[in-house]
PDB file of C-alpha atoms in Angstrom:
ATOM      1  CA  MET A  10      -9.109 -17.421   1.597  1.00  0.00           C
ATOM      2  CA  THR A  11      -4.694 -17.817   1.969  1.00  0.00           C
ATOM      3  CA  ARG A  12      -2.713 -15.280   2.535  1.00  0.00           C
ATOM      4  CA  PHE A  13       0.958 -14.944   2.006  1.00  0.00           C
ATOM      5  CA  ASP A  14       3.938 -13.223   4.124  1.00  0.00           C
ATOM      6  CA  ARG A  15       6.436 -12.046   2.597  1.00  0.00           C
ATOM      7  CA  PRO A  16       8.773 -14.848   2.064  1.00  0.00           C
ATOM      8  CA  GLN A  17       6.123 -16.704   0.170  1.00  0.00           C
ATOM      9  CA  LEU A  18       5.377 -13.639  -1.771  1.00  0.00           C
ATOM     10  CA  ILE A  19       8.902 -12.836  -2.949  1.00  0.00           C
ATOM     11  CA  ALA A  20       9.664 -16.922  -3.612  1.00  0.00           C
ATOM     12  CA  PHE A  21       6.976 -16.339  -5.938  1.00  0.00           C
ATOM     13  CA  ILE A  22       7.597 -12.482  -7.759  1.00  0.00           C
ATOM     14  CA  ARG A  23      10.996 -14.270  -8.130  1.00  0.00           C
ATOM     15  CA  SER A  24       9.208 -16.684  -9.864  1.00  0.00           C
ATOM     16  CA  ILE A  25       7.553 -14.516 -11.635  1.00  0.00           C
ATOM     17  CA  ASP A  26      10.502 -13.112 -13.016  1.00  0.00           C
ATOM     18  CA  ARG A  27      11.944 -16.458 -14.000  1.00  0.00           C
ATOM     19  CA  HIS A  28       9.219 -17.227 -15.984  1.00  0.00           C
ATOM     20  CA  LEU A  29       9.654 -13.749 -18.111  1.00  0.00           C
ATOM     21  CA  SER A  30       9.239 -13.979 -21.552  1.00  0.00           C
ATOM     22  CA  GLU A  31      10.070  -9.500 -21.416  1.00  0.00           C
ATOM     23  CA  LYS A  32      10.526  -6.720 -19.592  1.00  0.00           C
ATOM     24  CA  VAL A  33       7.908  -5.705 -17.354  1.00  0.00           C
ATOM     25  CA  GLN A  34       6.945  -3.284 -14.933  1.00  0.00           C
ATOM     26  CA  ALA A  35       4.787  -3.090 -12.795  1.00  0.00           C
ATOM     27  CA  THR A  36       2.662  -0.728 -10.347  1.00  0.00           C
ATOM     28  CA  ILE A  37       1.705  -1.897  -6.836  1.00  0.00           C
ATOM     29  CA  ILE A  38      -0.135  -0.995  -4.243  1.00  0.00           C
ATOM     30  CA  GLY A  39      -2.387  -2.587  -1.301  1.00  0.00           C
ATOM     31  CA  GLY A  40      -0.984  -5.178   0.970  1.00  0.00           C
ATOM     32  CA  THR A  41       2.078  -6.147  -0.733  1.00  0.00           C
ATOM     33  CA  ALA A  42       3.239  -3.037  -1.036  1.00  0.00           C
ATOM     34  CA  ALA A  43       3.192  -2.686   2.164  1.00  0.00           C
ATOM     35  CA  ALA A  44       4.724  -6.712   2.948  1.00  0.00           C
ATOM     36  CA  VAL A  45       7.210  -6.874   0.387  1.00  0.00           C
ATOM     37  CA  GLY A  46       8.542  -3.254   0.096  1.00  0.00           C
ATOM     38  CA  TYR A  47       8.310  -2.338   3.514  1.00  0.00           C
ATOM     39  CA  ASN A  48       8.874  -5.387   5.224  1.00  0.00           C
ATOM     40  CA  ALA A  49       5.594  -4.584   7.117  1.00  0.00           C
ATOM     41  CA  ASN A  50       5.356  -8.183   8.408  1.00  0.00           C
ATOM     42  CA  THR A  51       1.384  -8.925   7.378  1.00  0.00           C
ATOM     43  CA  ARG A  52      -0.016 -10.971   5.379  1.00  0.00           C
ATOM     44  CA  THR A  53      -1.929 -10.510   1.810  1.00  0.00           C
ATOM     45  CA  SER A  54      -4.084 -12.989  -0.443  1.00  0.00           C
ATOM     46  CA  ASP A  55      -3.193 -11.059  -3.587  1.00  0.00           C
ATOM     47  CA  ILE A  56      -0.898  -8.565  -5.186  1.00  0.00           C
ATOM     48  CA  ASP A  57      -2.506  -5.596  -7.238  1.00  0.00           C
ATOM     49  CA  VAL A  58      -1.171  -3.897  -9.893  1.00  0.00           C
ATOM     50  CA  PHE A  59      -2.257  -0.441 -10.221  1.00  0.00           C
ATOM     51  CA  SER A  60      -0.583  -0.004 -13.792  1.00  0.00           C
ATOM     52  CA  LEU A  61       1.471  -1.708 -15.805  1.00  0.00           C
ATOM     53  CA  HIS A  62       4.320  -1.185 -18.153  1.00  0.00           C
ATOM     54  CA  GLY A  63       4.579  -4.267 -20.691  1.00  0.00           C
ATOM     55  CA  SER A  64       2.795  -6.883 -21.695  1.00  0.00           C
ATOM     56  CA  ASP A  65      -0.128  -7.912 -19.686  1.00  0.00           C
ATOM     57  CA  ARG A  66      -0.302 -11.254 -21.767  1.00  0.00           C
ATOM     58  CA  ALA A  67       3.193 -12.372 -20.098  1.00  0.00           C
ATOM     59  CA  LEU A  68       2.674 -11.197 -17.565  1.00  0.00           C
ATOM     60  CA  ALA A  69      -0.448 -14.150 -17.630  1.00  0.00           C
ATOM     61  CA  ARG A  70       1.701 -16.460 -18.777  1.00  0.00           C
ATOM     62  CA  ALA A  71       4.554 -15.730 -15.622  1.00  0.00           C
ATOM     63  CA  VAL A  72       2.174 -16.445 -13.651  1.00  0.00           C
ATOM     64  CA  SER A  73       0.370 -18.943 -14.156  1.00  0.00           C
ATOM     65  CA  ARG A  74       3.699 -20.388 -14.143  1.00  0.00           C
ATOM     66  CA  ALA A  75       5.032 -19.861 -11.384  1.00  0.00           C
ATOM     67  CA  ARG A  76       1.867 -20.746  -9.296  1.00  0.00           C
ATOM     68  CA  GLU A  77       3.144 -24.066 -11.300  1.00  0.00           C
ATOM     69  CA  GLU A  78       6.223 -24.061  -9.592  1.00  0.00           C
ATOM     70  CA  THR A  79       6.096 -22.753  -6.185  1.00  0.00           C
ATOM     71  CA  GLY A  80       2.515 -24.043  -5.254  1.00  0.00           C
ATOM     72  CA  LEU A  81       1.736 -20.837  -4.128  1.00  0.00           C
ATOM     73  CA  GLY A  82      -1.951 -19.332  -5.039  1.00  0.00           C
ATOM     74  CA  VAL A  83      -0.792 -15.942  -5.130  1.00  0.00           C
ATOM     75  CA  ALA A  84      -3.840 -14.273  -7.060  1.00  0.00           C
ATOM     76  CA  VAL A  85      -2.544 -11.046  -9.222  1.00  0.00           C
ATOM     77  CA  THR A  86      -5.145  -8.880 -10.151  1.00  0.00           C
ATOM     78  CA  SER A  87      -5.771  -5.661 -12.238  1.00  0.00           C
ATOM     79  CA  ALA A  88      -6.092  -2.659  -9.698  1.00  0.00           C
ATOM     80  CA  ALA A  89      -8.338  -0.008 -11.621  1.00  0.00           C
ATOM     81  CA  VAL A  90      -9.616   2.375  -8.949  1.00  0.00           C
ATOM     82  CA  ALA A  91      -6.920   3.284  -6.130  1.00  0.00           C
ATOM     83  CA  ASP A  92      -7.608   6.032  -3.709  1.00  0.00           C
ATOM     84  CA  LEU A  93      -3.884   7.473  -3.671  1.00  0.00           C
ATOM     85  CA  PRO A  94      -2.865  10.664  -3.010  1.00  0.00           C
ATOM     86  CA  CYS A  95      -2.375  13.520  -5.486  1.00  0.00           C
ATOM     87  CA  ASN A  96       1.025  13.583  -7.590  1.00  0.00           C
ATOM     88  CA  TYR A  97       1.377  10.391  -6.130  1.00  0.00           C
ATOM     89  CA  GLU A  98       2.853   8.806  -9.381  1.00  0.00           C
ATOM     90  CA  ALA A  99       6.105  11.197  -9.144  1.00  0.00           C
ATOM     91  CA  ARG A 100       6.823   9.681  -5.540  1.00  0.00           C
ATOM     92  CA  LEU A 101       6.824   5.605  -6.892  1.00  0.00           C
ATOM     93  CA  LYS A 102      10.471   4.127  -5.318  1.00  0.00           C
ATOM     94  CA  PRO A 103      10.883   0.570  -6.883  1.00  0.00           C
ATOM     95  CA  ILE A 104      11.467  -2.374  -4.848  1.00  0.00           C
ATOM     96  CA  ARG A 105      15.251  -3.046  -4.755  1.00  0.00           C
ATOM     97  CA  GLY A 106      16.575  -6.333  -3.069  1.00  0.00           C
ATOM     98  CA  LEU A 107      14.406  -8.455  -4.953  1.00  0.00           C
ATOM     99  CA  ALA A 108      17.484  -9.171  -7.847  1.00  0.00           C
ATOM    100  CA  LEU A 109      15.706  -9.303 -10.100  1.00  0.00           C
ATOM    101  CA  GLY A 110      15.943  -9.359 -13.679  1.00  0.00           C
ATOM    102  CA  LYS A 111      12.984  -8.920 -16.120  1.00  0.00           C
ATOM    103  CA  LEU A 112       9.892  -7.299 -14.077  1.00  0.00           C
ATOM    104  CA  THR A 113      10.659  -4.084 -12.329  1.00  0.00           C
ATOM    105  CA  LEU A 114       8.027  -3.105  -9.375  1.00  0.00           C
ATOM    106  CA  LEU A 115       7.527   0.387  -8.185  1.00  0.00           C
ATOM    107  CA  ILE A 116       5.556   1.173  -4.850  1.00  0.00           C
ATOM    108  CA  PRO A 117       4.404   4.248  -3.819  1.00  0.00           C
ATOM    109  CA  ASP A 118       6.220   5.885  -1.135  1.00  0.00           C
ATOM    110  CA  LYS A 119       5.820   4.915   3.058  1.00  0.00           C
ATOM    111  CA  TYR A 120       3.186   8.348   3.192  1.00  0.00           C
ATOM    112  CA  ASP A 121       1.481   7.540  -0.433  1.00  0.00           C
ATOM    113  CA  LEU A 122       0.619   3.875   0.554  1.00  0.00           C
ATOM    114  CA  ALA A 123      -0.483   4.851   4.627  1.00  0.00           C
ATOM    115  CA  LEU A 124      -3.024   6.936   3.382  1.00  0.00           C
ATOM    116  CA  SER A 125      -4.495   5.387   0.827  1.00  0.00           C
ATOM    117  CA  LYS A 126      -4.788   1.925   2.314  1.00  0.00           C
ATOM    118  CA  THR A 127      -6.604   4.425   5.243  1.00  0.00           C
ATOM    119  CA  VAL A 128      -9.171   5.189   2.796  1.00  0.00           C
ATOM    120  CA  ARG A 129     -11.140   1.547   3.105  1.00  0.00           C
ATOM    121  CA  ALA A 130      -9.110   1.544   7.365  1.00  0.00           C
ATOM    122  CA  TYR A 131     -10.033  -2.553   7.268  1.00  0.00           C
ATOM    123  CA  PRO A 132      -8.079  -3.491  10.750  1.00  0.00           C
ATOM    124  CA  HIS A 133      -5.535  -5.724   8.167  1.00  0.00           C
ATOM    125  CA  ASP A 134      -5.664  -1.851   6.716  1.00  0.00           C
ATOM    126  CA  ILE A 135      -4.622  -0.476   9.523  1.00  0.00           C
ATOM    127  CA  ASP A 136      -2.428  -3.013  10.889  1.00  0.00           C
ATOM    128  CA  ALA A 137      -0.226  -2.739   7.434  1.00  0.00           C
ATOM    129  CA  ILE A 138      -0.095   1.366   8.087  1.00  0.00           C
ATOM    130  CA  GLU A 139       1.586   0.431  11.293  1.00  0.00           C
ATOM    131  CA  GLY A 140       3.622  -2.307   9.889  1.00  0.00           C
ATOM    132  CA  ILE A 141       4.910  -0.030   7.399  1.00  0.00           C
ATOM    133  CA  HIS A 142       5.549   2.497  10.698  1.00  0.00           C
ATOM    134  CA  ARG A 143       7.367  -0.055  12.628  1.00  0.00           C
ATOM    135  CA  GLY A 144      10.216  -0.427  10.370  1.00  0.00           C
ATOM    136  CA  HIS A 145       9.787   2.703   8.346  1.00  0.00           C
ATOM    137  CA  ARG A 146       9.096   5.760  10.361  1.00  0.00           C
ATOM    138  CA  LEU A 147       5.821   7.692   9.112  1.00  0.00           C
ATOM    139  CA  ALA A 148       6.352  11.387  10.708  1.00  0.00           C
ATOM    140  CA  LEU A 149       3.261  12.506  11.881  1.00  0.00           C
ATOM    141  CA  LYS A 150       3.825  16.100  10.144  1.00  0.00           C
ATOM    142  CA  THR A 151       4.320  14.822   6.759  1.00  0.00           C
ATOM    143  CA  LEU A 152       1.144  12.566   7.307  1.00  0.00           C
ATOM    144  CA  VAL A 153      -0.941  15.464   8.518  1.00  0.00           C
ATOM    145  CA  ARG A 154      -0.101  17.515   5.484  1.00  0.00           C
ATOM    146  CA  ARG A 155      -0.364  15.298   2.830  1.00  0.00           C
ATOM    147  CA  PHE A 156      -3.719  13.913   3.520  1.00  0.00           C
ATOM    148  CA  GLU A 157      -4.909  17.420   4.552  1.00  0.00           C
ATOM    149  CA  SER A 158      -3.623  18.432   0.970  1.00  0.00           C
ATOM    150  CA  GLU A 159      -3.602  15.393  -1.501  1.00  0.00           C
ATOM    151  CA  LEU A 160      -5.825  13.259   0.000  1.00  0.00           C
ATOM    152  CA  TRP A 161      -8.693  14.475   2.240  1.00  0.00           C
ATOM    153  CA  ASN A 162      -9.678  16.932  -0.521  1.00  0.00           C
ATOM    154  CA  GLN A 163      -9.499  14.658  -3.468  1.00  0.00           C
ATOM    155  CA  ALA A 164     -10.894  11.791  -2.228  1.00  0.00           C
ATOM    156  CA  ILE A 165     -14.147  10.715  -4.434  1.00  0.00           C
ATOM    157  CA  VAL A 166     -15.463   8.884  -0.561  1.00  0.00           C
ATOM    158  CA  ASP A 167     -17.124  10.383   2.392  1.00  0.00           C
ATOM    159  CA  ARG A 168     -15.056  12.977   3.885  1.00  0.00           C
ATOM    160  CA  GLN A 169     -16.381  12.929   7.450  1.00  0.00           C
ATOM    161  CA  LYS A 170     -15.707   8.758   7.017  1.00  0.00           C
ATOM    162  CA  LEU A 171     -12.085   9.733   5.723  1.00  0.00           C
ATOM    163  CA  ALA A 172     -10.914  11.747   8.354  1.00  0.00           C
ATOM    164  CA  LEU A 173     -12.576   9.370  11.017  1.00  0.00           C
ATOM    165  CA  ASN A 174     -10.198   6.954   9.567  1.00  0.00           C
ATOM    166  CA  MET A 175      -7.310   9.052   9.064  1.00  0.00           C
ATOM    167  CA  ALA A 176      -8.036   9.999  13.561  1.00  0.00           C
ATOM    168  CA  MET A 177      -8.113   6.479  13.846  1.00  0.00           C
ATOM    169  CA  VAL A 178      -4.453   5.686  12.191  1.00  0.00           C
ATOM    170  CA  ILE A 179      -3.081   8.886  14.055  1.00  0.00           C
ATOM    171  CA  ALA A 180      -3.915   7.308  17.140  1.00  0.00           C
ATOM    172  CA  ARG A 181      -3.041   4.102  16.819  1.00  0.00           C
ATOM    173  CA  ILE A 182       0.628   5.189  15.126  1.00  0.00           C
ATOM    174  CA  HIS A 183       1.320   8.415  17.013  1.00  0.00           C
ATOM    175  CA  GLY A 184      -1.232   7.954  19.967  1.00  0.00           C
ATOM    176  CA  PHE A 185      -4.241   8.654  21.593  1.00  0.00           C
ATOM    177  CA  ASP A 186      -3.693  12.401  21.971  1.00  0.00           C
ATOM    178  CA  GLU A 187      -2.571  12.999  18.643  1.00  0.00           C
ATOM    179  CA  GLY A 188      -5.184  11.096  17.114  1.00  0.00           C
ATOM    180  CA  ARG A 189      -7.733  12.899  19.394  1.00  0.00           C
ATOM    181  CA  ARG A 190      -6.320  16.614  18.490  1.00  0.00           C
ATOM    182  CA  LEU A 191      -6.248  15.962  14.711  1.00  0.00           C
ATOM    183  CA  ALA A 192     -10.283  14.573  15.147  1.00  0.00           C
ATOM    184  CA  GLN A 193     -11.083  17.782  17.145  1.00  0.00           C
ATOM    185  CA  ARG A 194      -9.603  19.881  14.436  1.00  0.00           C
ATOM    186  CA  TRP A 195     -11.721  17.811  11.740  1.00  0.00           C
ATOM    187  CA  ARG A 196     -14.586  17.532  13.625  1.00  0.00           C
ATOM    188  CA  VAL A 197     -15.396  14.245  13.605  1.00  0.00           C
ATOM    189  CA  PRO A 198     -15.689  11.768  16.868  1.00  0.00           C
ATOM    190  CA  VAL A 199     -12.603  11.285  18.474  1.00  0.00           C
ATOM    191  CA  PRO A 200     -11.362   7.713  18.542  1.00  0.00           C
ATOM    192  CA  ALA A 201     -11.614   5.120  21.430  1.00  0.00           C
ATOM    193  CA  GLY A 202      -8.409   5.245  23.113  1.00  0.00           C
TER     194      GLY A 202
END
């Protein structure tokens, strides 16, 4: 599976914009949101569209033309389900600086995106969280508060697994001692140091 870096994703997104026949607004999540929106220095194989306002047919045509124009086989997929914190919609923000005309891309704020990637916590998810943190510091207090109040009790996954994932993420970006302290608080195994 080919993975694309930030410059390739931006070139592809700009090509989509040039080929749109009408205005489209899309909320994107996942690796593209991290790479393009937060310059997380990660690579991804697709653009996960979580919600779309505008013609999906117009977007599909523009995506097809962008693939032809750029030679990049970026998959643009509908992310029908995502584990995002409650009230994330109120914190969505547009990606700025891409010089787009017809395409508006919204992304979750940095805490919501990091928490959504914590649910699975695959190595590339944790790398993305670390990349977001490097360029857009994730304050420990805010991250933990939002996790406990808007994700942990609301998510449809196993709560213990989610708490362990979160303790691992905290250990990685804020140090082993913080990860250990939170693991004990949430009564999950202490992440390895």
